Short mmCIF file of C-alpha atoms in Angstrom, two decimals:
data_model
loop_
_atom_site.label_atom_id
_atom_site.label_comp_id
_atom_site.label_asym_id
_atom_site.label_seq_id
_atom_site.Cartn_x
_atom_site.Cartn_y
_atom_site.Cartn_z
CA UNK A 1 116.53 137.46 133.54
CA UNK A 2 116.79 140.52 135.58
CA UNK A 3 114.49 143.69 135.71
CA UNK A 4 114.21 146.95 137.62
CA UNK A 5 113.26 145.36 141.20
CA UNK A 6 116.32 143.62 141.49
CA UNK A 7 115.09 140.40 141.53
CA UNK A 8 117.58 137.22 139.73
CA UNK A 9 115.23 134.45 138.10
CA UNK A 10 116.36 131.76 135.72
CA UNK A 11 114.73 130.17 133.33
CA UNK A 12 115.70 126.97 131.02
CA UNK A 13 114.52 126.68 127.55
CA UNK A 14 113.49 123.34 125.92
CA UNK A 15 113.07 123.54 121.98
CA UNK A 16 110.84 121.27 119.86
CA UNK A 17 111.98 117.84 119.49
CA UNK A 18 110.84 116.85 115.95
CA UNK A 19 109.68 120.66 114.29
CA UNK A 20 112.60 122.94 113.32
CA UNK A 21 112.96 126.56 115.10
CA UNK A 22 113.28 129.52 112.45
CA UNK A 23 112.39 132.38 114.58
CA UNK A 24 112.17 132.69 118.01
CA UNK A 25 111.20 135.88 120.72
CA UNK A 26 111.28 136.44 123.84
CA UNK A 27 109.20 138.68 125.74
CA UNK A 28 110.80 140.88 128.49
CA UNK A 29 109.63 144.25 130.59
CA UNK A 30 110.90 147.48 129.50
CA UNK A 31 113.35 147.60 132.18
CA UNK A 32 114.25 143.82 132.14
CA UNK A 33 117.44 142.45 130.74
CA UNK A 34 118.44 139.06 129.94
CA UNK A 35 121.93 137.92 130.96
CA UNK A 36 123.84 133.97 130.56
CA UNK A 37 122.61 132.15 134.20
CA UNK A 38 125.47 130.70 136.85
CA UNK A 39 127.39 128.00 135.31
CA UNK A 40 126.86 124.58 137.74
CA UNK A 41 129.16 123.64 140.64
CA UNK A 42 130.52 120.33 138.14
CA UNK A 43 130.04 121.78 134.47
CA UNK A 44 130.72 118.06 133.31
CA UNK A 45 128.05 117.31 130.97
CA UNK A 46 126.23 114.16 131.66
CA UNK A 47 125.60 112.16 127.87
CA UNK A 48 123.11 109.75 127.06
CA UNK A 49 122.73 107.63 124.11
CA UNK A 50 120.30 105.49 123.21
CA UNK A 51 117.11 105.58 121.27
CA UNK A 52 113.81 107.51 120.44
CA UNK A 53 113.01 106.87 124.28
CA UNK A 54 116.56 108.61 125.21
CA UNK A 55 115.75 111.35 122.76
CA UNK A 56 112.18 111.80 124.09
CA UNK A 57 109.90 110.71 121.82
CA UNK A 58 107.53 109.63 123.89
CA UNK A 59 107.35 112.79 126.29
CA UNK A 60 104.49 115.01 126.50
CA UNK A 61 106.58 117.80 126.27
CA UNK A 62 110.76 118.22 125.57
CA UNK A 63 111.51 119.01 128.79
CA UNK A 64 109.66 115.95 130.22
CA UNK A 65 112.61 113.29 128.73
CA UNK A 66 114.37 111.57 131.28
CA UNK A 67 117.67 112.78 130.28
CA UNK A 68 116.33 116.44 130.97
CA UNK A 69 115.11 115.74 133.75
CA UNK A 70 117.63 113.74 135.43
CA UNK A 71 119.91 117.46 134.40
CA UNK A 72 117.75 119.52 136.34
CA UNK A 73 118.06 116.90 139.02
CA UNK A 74 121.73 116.80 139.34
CA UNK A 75 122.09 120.78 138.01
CA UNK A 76 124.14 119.36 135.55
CA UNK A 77 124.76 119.96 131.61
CA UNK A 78 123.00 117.04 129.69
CA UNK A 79 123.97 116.08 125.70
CA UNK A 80 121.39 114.29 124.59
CA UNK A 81 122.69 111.54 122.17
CA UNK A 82 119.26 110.22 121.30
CA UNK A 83 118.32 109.04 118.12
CA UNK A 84 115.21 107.77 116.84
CA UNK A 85 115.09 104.47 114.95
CA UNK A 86 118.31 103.29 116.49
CA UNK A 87 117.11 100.94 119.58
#
């Protein structure tokens, strides 16, 4: 996200884990634009697989599960092969 003083800030967004998205907005300033963030250093996607607790069930928020967290961590792409019911 950039805008008119020149300052660079990124910003990661986590959808809903269990409700479906059918709209979503942003909110910017007038003179604001939004533009794709620096790739990583290693790109390699880190995958997990496993169940509910891999998909993040039990976190108070989607961007609380282990497997996103352990992304920011590293500053690495995560695929999150989670699925509930399959432990």
């Amino acid at each position: 996200l950039f805008s008119g003083d020149a300052v660079q800030r990124a910003f990661l967004l986590y959808l809903p884990l269990y409700n479906g998205v059918e709209k979503l907005e942003i909110g910017v300033a007038p003179d604001a634009w939004i533009a794709p963030g620096p790739m990583p250093a290693d790109s390699r996607p880190i995958i997990f697989y496993g169940s509910s607790i891999t998909q993040g069930g039990c976190a108070s928020r989607p961007g609380m599960a282990y497997p996103a967290i352990i992304g920011r961590m590293l500053d690495r792409p995560v695929i999150n092969l989670g699925f509930s019911g399959n432990g």
